[in-house]
Amino acid sequence: MGFTLDRERLVETMVEQAEIGATENGGLHRLALSDDDKAIRDWFDEQLTDLGLDVRVDVFGNMFARREGADPDADPLLVGSHLDSQPYGGIYDGALGVVAAIEFVRELEARDVTTERPVEIVNWTNEEGSRFQPAMQGSGVWAGALDIEEEYAKTDEDGVTLEEELERIGYKGDVPAEPQYDYDAYLELHIEQGPFLEENGKDVGVVTGVVGFTWGATTYYGEADHSGSTPMQYRSDALVAAADVITQVRRIPSTLGDRTVGTVGYVDAEPNSINIVPGEVTFTWGFRDPTREVIDEAKERALHEIEAAAEREGVDYEWEERMDVDPVHFAERCTDAVADAADELGYDAMEVFSGAGHDATYANHVCDTAMVFAVSEDGKSHTEEEYTSWDDCYAAANTYARAALTLAGRAD
Amino acid sequence: MGFTLDRERLVETMVEQAEIGATENGGLHRLALSDDDKAIRDWFDEQLTDLGLDVRVDVFGNMFARREGADPDADPLLVGSHLDSQPYGGIYDGALGVVAAIEFVRELEARDVTTERPVEIVNWTNEEGSRFQPAMQGSGVWAGALDIEEEYAKTDEDGVTLEEELERIGYKGDVPAEPQYDYDAYLELHIEQGPFLEENGKDVGVVTGVVGFTWGATTYYGEADHSGSTPMQYRSDALVAAADVITQVRRIPSTLGDRTVGTVGYVDAEPNSINIVPGEVTFTWGFRDPTREVIDEAKERALHEIEAAAEREGVDYEWEERMDVDPVHFAERCTDAVADAADELGYDAMEVFSGAGHDATYANHVCDTAMVFAVSEDGKSHTEEEYTSWDDCYAAANTYARAALTLAGRAD
C-alpha cells in the first residue's frame, strides 16, 4: 500500500516557514525565544490546529500535538525536530524535520489513514544552543538529562534569562516538561550537515547512531615578557604551548578511527599585543567518535599533550571539562524501518553515524529512536549557504514518512 | 679627576618623577600626551629652568635645553631619554635615563665644570608607542625616519589625533622637529629590560648596538565547518595552519643565533566558537637579531612555513609587513667612553646588545650614539613590577655621567 507525501505541498510548507526570520541571503536568523521564534511557534500551532489537532506546550516551551490512532492507550510514536536556527543559518537545519513531520501528519489526514498508535508531533525548544547554552536544551530537560531550574536561569549575552524570554513570548506552558506518555519510538529527520551522502551519491541516510563527544577548556599561564629583550630560553610562552596542543588535537584523530574528529575552536591570548610574549592563553578542545573507548583515549592523549606542552614551555596550566556525552546507538527495529522504507521507495540509501548532536540523542534516553538524514550539498551547515535540493528534501521526507507509518502501524 | 653624581639627589629626583602618574602598585600610568604627560613635561621644564637653562620645544613636542660649554660653536653632546610610560609600567623605563641626564647636568653645575662642547638634554615624545603607534615616534620624526604629517594624524583608540593632543597639552612647540645642531654624539641611559646583566652578576651594561627587527601579519582563510559532522580530511582549519607557524616561529631562532628571538604575540580566530572549525585566523609574527642577514633568513623561513602550512591545511592566506628596522651598531668611540667610565669607577661591566628599540636607534641616524644599561631585576619591564635597585641605578647613572663628560670634553 503506497504512502508518499505531496511534493508540492512539502516545498510550499518549507518556503512558508523560511519566510519567518529570513535573512537577505536566503538563510535564517531565528534565535531561540526571539520574536521570530515566537512567530514560527505561532505558525507551527496554526498548521496543527488547522488539522484539527490540539497543541499543548510544556513549562520549557516544547510544543506537542496528538493525532489519535485506533488504540488511544497504545504507546505513541513521536515525530518532529526543532524550529530555532543559528544566527546566520540555513532554512533546512531542524525546520526540514518539523516540516516533514507536519507533512506526514497531513498525508495521514489526506489519505484518511488510521494508525495503530497515536502519533505525536513535537517542536523542541532551543536545539541550536546558540543564544542560550547548551544545545538540545528543550529535549534535554524533557528527557531528564538537564535540570530545569539550572536551564531556566541560563542567560544570553545581554544577561536576559531563558525563563524570562519564555514568558515574554508566551510559550511557558503548563504541562510538565517530561514525557507525558510511554512513547514507543521517536523518529527525526535532519539534514546530514556533513559530506558523506553527497560524496557517495546517495539519496538518503539511515542514521544508526550519534557520536559521543568530550569538550574541555585549558588555560596556560606563562610570562608576558618583552618580546625584544627576553631571550628564547627565558620565555614561558603560553601561546607556543597552546600551539603544540592544537597541532596534536589535529593529529590524534588520525591515529584512532576514521570517524574520529578533533577540534580547537576557541582561543584567546593575553595581552594579545604584537611585541609582548603571550602570558595567558585559554583554548577549548574536543573530540567526537561513535565509540566511548575511542573518545576516552583521545581525551587521555590530549591531556597528556597538554601536560607535556606545559612542561616543555615552563608554563602552568589548568583545565576543566565543559561537556561529555556518550555515543548513542539507535534501536535496530527503528533503523530497519528507515532502511526498509528507503528500499521500498527505490531510494539509494546508506548507513551513517551522525557527527552532530540532535534532539534524538536525548529522546534515546526515553524510547527507541532513529533518524533519517537528508543530503547536505558540500556538507555545509550553520551558514546561509546550507542547501538541500527539493529532490533530496522529498526523498528524505518520503523515507521518513513511510518509516514513521511503519512504526505507528496501520490499523486500516 | 673625579666626577660622580650625588646619590641622594638621584634617588630624590627619581622618587619625585615617580609621583606623577603613579599607580596604586608603585608603577606608572603616564601615557604619551595625557594630562600626566603634561605634568611630567612641566616638571622637566622646571628642573632645567631652575638650573638656569632655556627650554625649547619642537613642533612634535620633543623638549630640549642647552648648557653652554667653552666653545659655543662646537658640535654639542645630546643626553636624555623619554618620560612617557606604558599603561601599567614601571618607574624606571625611560625616566631613569632622563633623571640621569638631569643629574649629570646638575653635577656639572654643582662642580662648576666647563665642558668643551655644549651639552643638550632631551625628553623625546612618545617613545613607548602604546597610546599612539609606532614606538620611538618623537625621535623618529626628529631623525627624519618618520613623516611628521603622517604621525600627526595617528589616532589613539578613541580616535583623537596626536596633533590635537599635542596642542591640547600645550606642547606643540615652534622649533622645527629636526636636528637644530650638528650633534657630535648622543648618549642614553636605559634599563636593560632583559636578564643578562643580573644573570651575569654585572653592575652596568655597555651597549654596543640595537637589534634589528621585522614584523609581519598573516591571515589564513579556511572554512568555518561544523566540528561534529566534518571529517578531518575535509577540513580547512585556519587555526591549525596558524599553530604550525607559531611552532616554527618558536623554533627558527634556535637554528640561527644565540641572540635571535621570534615571537607570535597576537592571534585572533573567527568565529572563535567551541564547536566550529576556525575559518579565519590572523596573527602577527616577528624576529629580532643583531645581524641583518639573520633577520632576513628568519623572515624567509617564516614565509616558507606560512606557505607550507597553508598548503598542508588547504587554506588561503595573505600577509603584510608591519615594520622592518635595521640593526644598529654604535660607534666605537662612544661605546669605549662608556666602557672606560665603568672601568674607572670600578664597576663590573659587560657588553650587551639591546633587544628592544630605543630613541638611540633613531639618534644613530643623526650622530654617533651609545647607550648605558642599568640592571633589570628578573629582566622584567612593561609591568609595574619593573625594578632596578638604587645601587644599580646609581652605578649606571654614574657610568653614564662620566662617559658623557668624556664625550663632552672638559675645558677646565
Tab-separated table of N, CA and C in Angstrom, chain A residues 86 192-196 199 215-216 223-235 237 239-240 243-244 246-247 249-250 253 258-269 271-278 284 288 313 322 355-356 379-382, chain B residues 86 192-196 199 215-216 223-235 237 239-240 243-244 246-247 249-250 253 258-269 271-278 284 288 313 322 355-356 379-382:
chain	number	residue	atom	x	y	z
A	86	GLN	N	20.426	28.951	13.779
A	86	GLN	CA	21.695	29.621	14.076
A	86	GLN	C	21.532	31.121	13.801
A	192	GLU	N	22.051	16.129	6.874
A	192	GLU	CA	23.262	15.456	7.340
A	192	GLU	C	24.272	16.421	7.953
A	193	GLN	N	24.397	17.615	7.408
A	193	GLN	CA	25.405	18.595	7.843
A	193	GLN	C	26.821	18.058	7.663
A	194	GLY	N	26.964	17.112	6.801
A	194	GLY	CA	28.265	16.509	6.518
A	194	GLY	C	28.284	16.068	5.070
A	195	PRO	N	29.406	15.589	4.579
A	195	PRO	CA	29.562	15.342	3.145
A	195	PRO	C	29.347	13.905	2.672
A	196	PHE	N	29.088	12.977	3.593
A	196	PHE	CA	29.108	11.565	3.189
A	196	PHE	C	28.061	11.152	2.174
A	199	GLU	N	28.928	12.702	-1.256
A	199	GLU	CA	30.148	12.093	-1.791
A	199	GLU	C	29.900	10.694	-2.332
A	215	TRP	N	34.361	17.714	25.551
A	215	TRP	CA	34.921	19.061	25.370
A	215	TRP	C	35.620	19.487	26.637
A	216	GLY	N	36.768	20.127	26.461
A	216	GLY	CA	37.465	20.679	27.615
A	216	GLY	C	37.972	22.065	27.301
A	223	GLU	N	54.543	33.915	31.045
A	223	GLU	CA	55.043	35.240	31.437
A	223	GLU	C	54.935	36.180	30.247
A	224	ALA	N	54.267	37.308	30.471
A	224	ALA	CA	54.095	38.286	29.396
A	224	ALA	C	55.341	39.162	29.285
A	225	ASP	N	56.423	38.575	28.785
A	225	ASP	CA	57.704	39.284	28.694
A	225	ASP	C	57.809	40.155	27.458
A	226	HIS	N	58.726	41.087	27.519
A	226	HIS	CA	59.084	41.943	26.379
A	226	HIS	C	59.639	41.038	25.288
A	227	SER	N	59.103	41.151	24.092
A	227	SER	CA	59.499	40.228	23.035
A	227	SER	C	60.876	40.518	22.478
A	228	GLY	N	61.409	41.715	22.754
A	228	GLY	CA	62.723	42.034	22.202
A	228	GLY	C	63.847	41.625	23.120
A	229	SER	N	63.686	41.947	24.391
A	229	SER	CA	64.815	41.773	25.309
A	229	SER	C	64.808	40.461	26.059
A	230	THR	N	63.821	39.609	25.821
A	230	THR	CA	63.785	38.333	26.528
A	230	THR	C	64.244	37.204	25.614
A	231	PRO	N	65.407	36.636	25.912
A	231	PRO	CA	65.927	35.543	25.082
A	231	PRO	C	64.972	34.355	25.075
A	232	MET	N	65.037	33.535	24.034
A	232	MET	CA	64.104	32.419	23.870
A	232	MET	C	64.120	31.466	25.070
A	233	GLN	N	65.312	31.212	25.604
A	233	GLN	CA	65.393	30.211	26.669
A	233	GLN	C	64.826	30.710	27.996
A	234	TYR	N	64.560	32.039	28.082
A	234	TYR	CA	63.994	32.587	29.307
A	234	TYR	C	62.473	32.663	29.253
A	235	ARG	N	61.891	32.340	28.095
A	235	ARG	CA	60.475	32.568	27.916
A	235	ARG	C	59.576	31.474	28.458
A	237	ASP	N	56.095	30.961	27.128
A	237	ASP	CA	55.163	31.477	26.128
A	237	ASP	C	53.903	30.610	26.091
A	239	LEU	N	51.269	30.865	24.357
A	239	LEU	CA	50.703	30.598	23.033
A	239	LEU	C	51.445	29.475	22.323
A	240	VAL	N	52.757	29.394	22.562
A	240	VAL	CA	53.529	28.295	21.973
A	240	VAL	C	53.054	26.963	22.553
A	243	ALA	N	49.833	26.170	20.940
A	243	ALA	CA	50.025	25.754	19.548
A	243	ALA	C	50.428	24.286	19.465
A	244	ASP	N	51.270	23.856	20.396
A	244	ASP	CA	51.655	22.441	20.429
A	244	ASP	C	50.420	21.560	20.571
A	246	ILE	N	47.245	22.369	19.898
A	246	ILE	CA	46.383	22.500	18.720
A	246	ILE	C	46.846	21.542	17.622
A	247	THR	N	48.149	21.454	17.455
A	247	THR	CA	48.710	20.555	16.451
A	247	THR	C	48.387	19.096	16.785
A	249	VAL	N	45.873	17.990	18.681
A	249	VAL	CA	44.431	17.747	18.557
A	249	VAL	C	44.096	17.449	17.101
A	250	ARG	N	44.846	18.071	16.196
A	250	ARG	CA	44.671	17.821	14.762
A	250	ARG	C	45.104	16.391	14.427
A	253	PRO	N	43.153	12.297	16.103
A	253	PRO	CA	42.118	11.511	15.417
A	253	PRO	C	42.676	10.531	14.380
A	258	ASP	N	38.351	6.243	11.713
A	258	ASP	CA	38.039	7.011	10.512
A	258	ASP	C	36.889	7.986	10.732
A	259	ARG	N	36.208	7.867	11.885
A	259	ARG	CA	35.155	8.833	12.186
A	259	ARG	C	35.551	9.774	13.322
A	260	THR	N	36.763	9.593	13.865
A	260	THR	CA	37.187	10.449	14.967
A	260	THR	C	37.488	11.847	14.453
A	261	VAL	N	36.990	12.858	15.166
A	261	VAL	CA	37.343	14.236	14.824
A	261	VAL	C	37.823	14.960	16.077
A	262	GLY	N	38.722	15.893	15.882
A	262	GLY	CA	39.238	16.686	16.992
A	262	GLY	C	39.288	18.148	16.582
A	263	THR	N	38.894	19.034	17.470
A	263	THR	CA	38.798	20.450	17.109
A	263	THR	C	39.242	21.369	18.236
A	264	VAL	N	40.002	22.383	17.871
A	264	VAL	CA	40.212	23.530	18.760
A	264	VAL	C	39.466	24.671	18.087
A	265	GLY	N	38.348	25.088	18.649
A	265	GLY	CA	37.503	26.095	18.000
A	265	GLY	C	37.692	27.483	18.555
A	266	TYR	N	38.108	27.562	19.821
A	266	TYR	CA	38.197	28.855	20.517
A	266	TYR	C	39.587	29.051	21.090
A	267	VAL	N	40.121	30.252	20.884
A	267	VAL	CA	41.406	30.591	21.503
A	267	VAL	C	41.407	32.072	21.874
A	268	ASP	N	41.989	32.366	23.031
A	268	ASP	CA	42.082	33.751	23.490
A	268	ASP	C	43.439	33.951	24.135
A	269	ALA	N	44.205	34.907	23.622
A	269	ALA	CA	45.548	35.155	24.153
A	269	ALA	C	45.603	36.514	24.835
A	271	PRO	N	48.543	39.312	26.663
A	271	PRO	CA	47.790	40.539	26.396
A	271	PRO	C	47.440	40.750	24.923
A	272	ASN	N	47.795	39.801	24.071
A	272	ASN	CA	47.467	39.877	22.645
A	272	ASN	C	48.030	41.155	22.015
A	273	SER	N	49.306	41.361	22.237
A	273	SER	CA	49.982	42.547	21.732
A	273	SER	C	51.163	42.100	20.881
A	274	ILE	N	51.381	42.778	19.762
A	274	ILE	CA	52.367	42.339	18.779
A	274	ILE	C	53.756	42.091	19.362
A	275	ASN	N	54.174	42.906	20.353
A	275	ASN	CA	55.549	42.759	20.838
A	275	ASN	C	55.678	42.329	22.289
A	276	ILE	N	54.672	41.606	22.758
A	276	ILE	CA	54.753	41.038	24.099
A	276	ILE	C	54.494	39.537	24.008
A	277	VAL	N	55.336	38.765	24.667
A	277	VAL	CA	55.172	37.312	24.700
A	277	VAL	C	53.840	36.998	25.385
A	278	PRO	N	52.994	36.161	24.768
A	278	PRO	CA	51.692	35.858	25.369
A	278	PRO	C	51.824	35.207	26.742
A	284	THR	N	39.725	25.977	23.819
A	284	THR	CA	38.873	24.808	24.022
A	284	THR	C	39.319	23.705	23.085
A	288	ARG	N	35.161	13.812	18.998
A	288	ARG	CA	33.921	13.069	18.805
A	288	ARG	C	34.236	11.749	18.119
A	313	GLU	N	57.345	24.233	27.797
A	313	GLU	CA	57.408	25.691	27.731
A	313	GLU	C	57.632	26.323	29.100
A	322	ARG	N	34.076	20.665	29.872
A	322	ARG	CA	32.935	21.511	29.535
A	322	ARG	C	31.700	20.663	29.272
A	355	GLY	N	27.524	12.908	13.152
A	355	GLY	CA	28.647	13.560	13.823
A	355	GLY	C	28.181	14.715	14.694
A	356	ALA	N	26.942	15.131	14.505
A	356	ALA	CA	26.416	16.242	15.289
A	356	ALA	C	25.390	15.724	16.286
A	379	GLY	N	28.160	19.361	2.250
A	379	GLY	CA	28.227	19.125	3.689
A	379	GLY	C	28.100	20.387	4.534
A	380	LYS	N	27.694	21.491	3.922
A	380	LYS	CA	27.653	22.763	4.652
A	380	LYS	C	26.432	22.898	5.558
A	381	SER	N	26.695	23.454	6.751
A	381	SER	CA	25.584	23.802	7.635
A	381	SER	C	26.032	24.937	8.537
A	382	HIS	N	25.092	25.482	9.325
A	382	HIS	CA	25.401	26.616	10.202
A	382	HIS	C	25.928	27.797	9.399
B	86	GLN	N	54.357	53.046	29.814
B	86	GLN	CA	53.376	52.027	29.425
B	86	GLN	C	52.100	52.271	30.237
B	192	GLU	N	67.905	47.690	31.254
B	192	GLU	CA	68.148	46.637	30.271
B	192	GLU	C	66.861	46.001	29.741
B	193	GLN	N	65.869	45.834	30.604
B	193	GLN	CA	64.607	45.167	30.256
B	193	GLN	C	64.843	43.723	29.825
B	194	GLY	N	65.942	43.183	30.227
B	194	GLY	CA	66.303	41.800	29.914
B	194	GLY	C	67.093	41.247	31.080
B	195	PRO	N	67.474	39.984	31.029
B	195	PRO	CA	68.064	39.313	32.192
B	195	PRO	C	69.580	39.185	32.208
B	196	PHE	N	70.248	39.653	31.148
B	196	PHE	CA	71.673	39.336	31.019
B	196	PHE	C	72.579	39.932	32.103
B	199	GLU	N	71.893	38.132	35.459
B	199	GLU	CA	72.338	36.743	35.376
B	199	GLU	C	73.854	36.626	35.459
B	215	TRP	N	58.567	42.631	11.476
B	215	TRP	CA	57.250	42.185	11.932
B	215	TRP	C	56.329	41.995	10.746
B	216	GLY	N	55.543	40.930	10.798
B	216	GLY	CA	54.560	40.715	9.751
B	216	GLY	C	53.248	40.272	10.357
B	223	GLU	N	37.709	27.223	6.247
B	223	GLU	CA	36.255	27.002	6.199
B	223	GLU	C	35.729	26.798	7.616
B	224	ALA	N	34.760	27.622	7.989
B	224	ALA	CA	34.176	27.514	9.336
B	224	ALA	C	33.131	26.391	9.366
B	225	ASP	N	33.615	25.149	9.301
B	225	ASP	CA	32.722	23.990	9.247
B	225	ASP	C	32.238	23.558	10.630
B	226	HIS	N	31.159	22.789	10.602
B	226	HIS	CA	30.625	22.173	11.809
B	226	HIS	C	31.671	21.195	12.340
B	227	SER	N	32.020	21.311	13.614
B	227	SER	CA	33.103	20.482	14.138
B	227	SER	C	32.711	19.034	14.334
B	228	GLY	N	31.408	18.750	14.335
B	228	GLY	CA	30.995	17.360	14.558
B	228	GLY	C	30.890	16.583	13.276
B	229	SER	N	30.262	17.210	12.299
B	229	SER	CA	29.926	16.448	11.106
B	229	SER	C	30.944	16.574	9.979
B	230	THR	N	32.007	17.328	10.176
B	230	THR	CA	33.005	17.482	9.126
B	230	THR	C	34.222	16.615	9.423
B	231	PRO	N	34.421	15.554	8.624
B	231	PRO	CA	35.574	14.677	8.839
B	231	PRO	C	36.881	15.465	8.728
B	232	MET	N	37.919	14.957	9.381
B	232	MET	CA	39.203	15.668	9.421
B	232	MET	C	39.735	15.965	8.020
B	233	GLN	N	39.598	14.994	7.117
B	233	GLN	CA	40.207	15.177	5.793
B	233	GLN	C	39.469	16.207	4.937
B	234	TYR	N	38.288	16.643	5.386
B	234	TYR	CA	37.538	17.648	4.635
B	234	TYR	C	37.784	19.057	5.142
B	235	ARG	N	38.528	19.170	6.246
B	235	ARG	CA	38.657	20.463	6.896
B	235	ARG	C	39.720	21.377	6.294
B	237	ASP	N	41.277	24.147	8.308
B	237	ASP	CA	41.272	24.735	9.641
B	237	ASP	C	42.350	25.812	9.744
B	239	LEU	N	43.138	27.714	12.146
B	239	LEU	CA	43.892	27.769	13.402
B	239	LEU	C	44.993	26.716	13.448
B	240	VAL	N	44.738	25.571	12.846
B	240	VAL	CA	45.774	24.536	12.768
B	240	VAL	C	46.945	25.043	11.932
B	243	ALA	N	48.800	27.436	14.036
B	243	ALA	CA	49.547	26.744	15.090
B	243	ALA	C	50.865	26.184	14.549
B	244	ASP	N	50.833	25.676	13.327
B	244	ASP	CA	52.070	25.179	12.702
B	244	ASP	C	53.098	26.295	12.633
B	246	ILE	N	53.186	29.131	14.435
B	246	ILE	CA	53.580	29.549	15.790
B	246	ILE	C	54.688	28.644	16.313
B	247	THR	N	54.566	27.357	16.057
B	247	THR	CA	55.579	26.393	16.483
B	247	THR	C	56.913	26.665	15.780
B	249	VAL	N	57.915	29.551	14.443
B	249	VAL	CA	58.465	30.835	14.888
B	249	VAL	C	59.225	30.627	16.196
B	250	ARG	N	58.768	29.702	16.990
B	250	ARG	CA	59.445	29.343	18.243
B	250	ARG	C	60.780	28.668	17.939
B	253	PRO	N	64.530	30.643	15.626
B	253	PRO	CA	65.679	31.303	16.259
B	253	PRO	C	66.769	30.333	16.714
B	258	ASP	N	72.419	33.040	18.869
B	258	ASP	CA	72.093	32.995	20.295
B	258	ASP	C	71.355	34.251	20.760
B	259	ARG	N	71.302	35.262	19.905
B	259	ARG	CA	70.523	36.443	20.257
B	259	ARG	C	69.233	36.558	19.440
B	260	THR	N	69.013	35.594	18.534
B	260	THR	CA	67.805	35.663	17.717
B	260	THR	C	66.579	35.351	18.563
B	261	VAL	N	65.533	36.159	18.409
B	261	VAL	CA	64.266	35.854	19.080
B	261	VAL	C	63.127	35.905	18.070
B	262	GLY	N	62.131	35.090	18.293
B	262	GLY	CA	60.954	35.061	17.419
B	262	GLY	C	59.709	35.029	18.275
B	263	THR	N	58.709	35.792	17.884
B	263	THR	CA	57.503	35.900	18.712
B	263	THR	C	56.228	35.959	17.888
B	264	VAL	N	55.235	35.237	18.355
B	264	VAL	CA	53.870	35.450	17.876
B	264	VAL	C	53.133	36.020	19.072
B	265	GLY	N	52.827	37.315	19.030
B	265	GLY	CA	52.239	37.980	20.192
B	265	GLY	C	50.731	38.110	20.119
B	266	TYR	N	50.231	38.169	18.883
B	266	TYR	CA	48.808	38.462	18.672
B	266	TYR	C	48.161	37.375	17.823
B	267	VAL	N	46.996	36.913	18.258
B	267	VAL	CA	46.233	35.950	17.450
B	267	VAL	C	44.746	36.221	17.620
B	268	ASP	N	44.022	36.118	16.519
B	268	ASP	CA	42.578	36.318	16.543
B	268	ASP	C	41.928	35.290	15.645
B	269	ALA	N	41.020	34.489	16.198
B	269	ALA	CA	40.359	33.432	15.423
B	269	ALA	C	38.879	33.742	15.275
B	271	PRO	N	35.147	31.904	13.731
B	271	PRO	CA	34.228	32.616	14.604
B	271	PRO	C	34.547	32.467	16.101
B	272	ASN	N	35.592	31.773	16.455
B	272	ASN	CA	36.010	31.590	17.853
B	272	ASN	C	34.887	30.966	18.686
B	273	SER	N	34.363	29.878	18.162
B	273	SER	CA	33.262	29.193	18.819
B	273	SER	C	33.683	27.758	19.100
B	274	ILE	N	33.363	27.253	20.286
B	274	ILE	CA	33.835	25.944	20.733
B	274	ILE	C	33.602	24.830	19.724
B	275	ASN	N	32.481	24.853	18.989
B	275	ASN	CA	32.194	23.721	18.107
B	275	ASN	C	32.150	24.056	16.618
B	276	ILE	N	32.894	25.082	16.246
B	276	ILE	CA	33.011	25.387	14.823
B	276	ILE	C	34.497	25.436	14.460
B	277	VAL	N	34.852	24.797	13.372
B	277	VAL	CA	36.238	24.815	12.903
B	277	VAL	C	36.614	26.263	12.570
B	278	PRO	N	37.735	26.766	13.088
B	278	PRO	CA	38.100	28.160	12.825
B	278	PRO	C	38.276	28.438	11.338
B	284	THR	N	50.223	37.860	14.313
B	284	THR	CA	51.426	38.605	13.976
B	284	THR	C	52.640	37.750	14.313
B	288	ARG	N	63.908	39.242	15.822
B	288	ARG	CA	64.922	40.264	16.099
B	288	ARG	C	66.279	39.599	16.179
B	313	GLU	N	47.112	22.529	5.074
B	313	GLU	CA	45.759	22.596	5.609
B	313	GLU	C	44.714	22.906	4.535
B	322	ARG	N	54.627	44.649	8.684
B	322	ARG	CA	54.161	45.698	9.591
B	322	ARG	C	55.286	46.685	9.897
B	355	GLY	N	67.987	44.344	22.959
B	355	GLY	CA	66.958	43.591	22.256
B	355	GLY	C	65.715	44.437	21.986
B	356	ALA	N	65.655	45.588	22.657
B	356	ALA	CA	64.497	46.468	22.470
B	356	ALA	C	64.925	47.698	21.692
B	379	GLY	N	64.863	40.804	34.762
B	379	GLY	CA	64.672	41.195	33.368
B	379	GLY	C	63.293	41.746	33.066
B	380	LYS	N	62.515	42.059	34.103
B	380	LYS	CA	61.130	42.481	33.880
B	380	LYS	C	61.013	43.943	33.457
B	381	SER	N	60.104	44.176	32.502
B	381	SER	CA	59.767	45.541	32.136
B	381	SER	C	58.345	45.559	31.578
B	382	HIS	N	57.825	46.763	31.341
B	382	HIS	CA	56.462	46.923	30.848
B	382	HIS	C	55.467	46.303	31.820
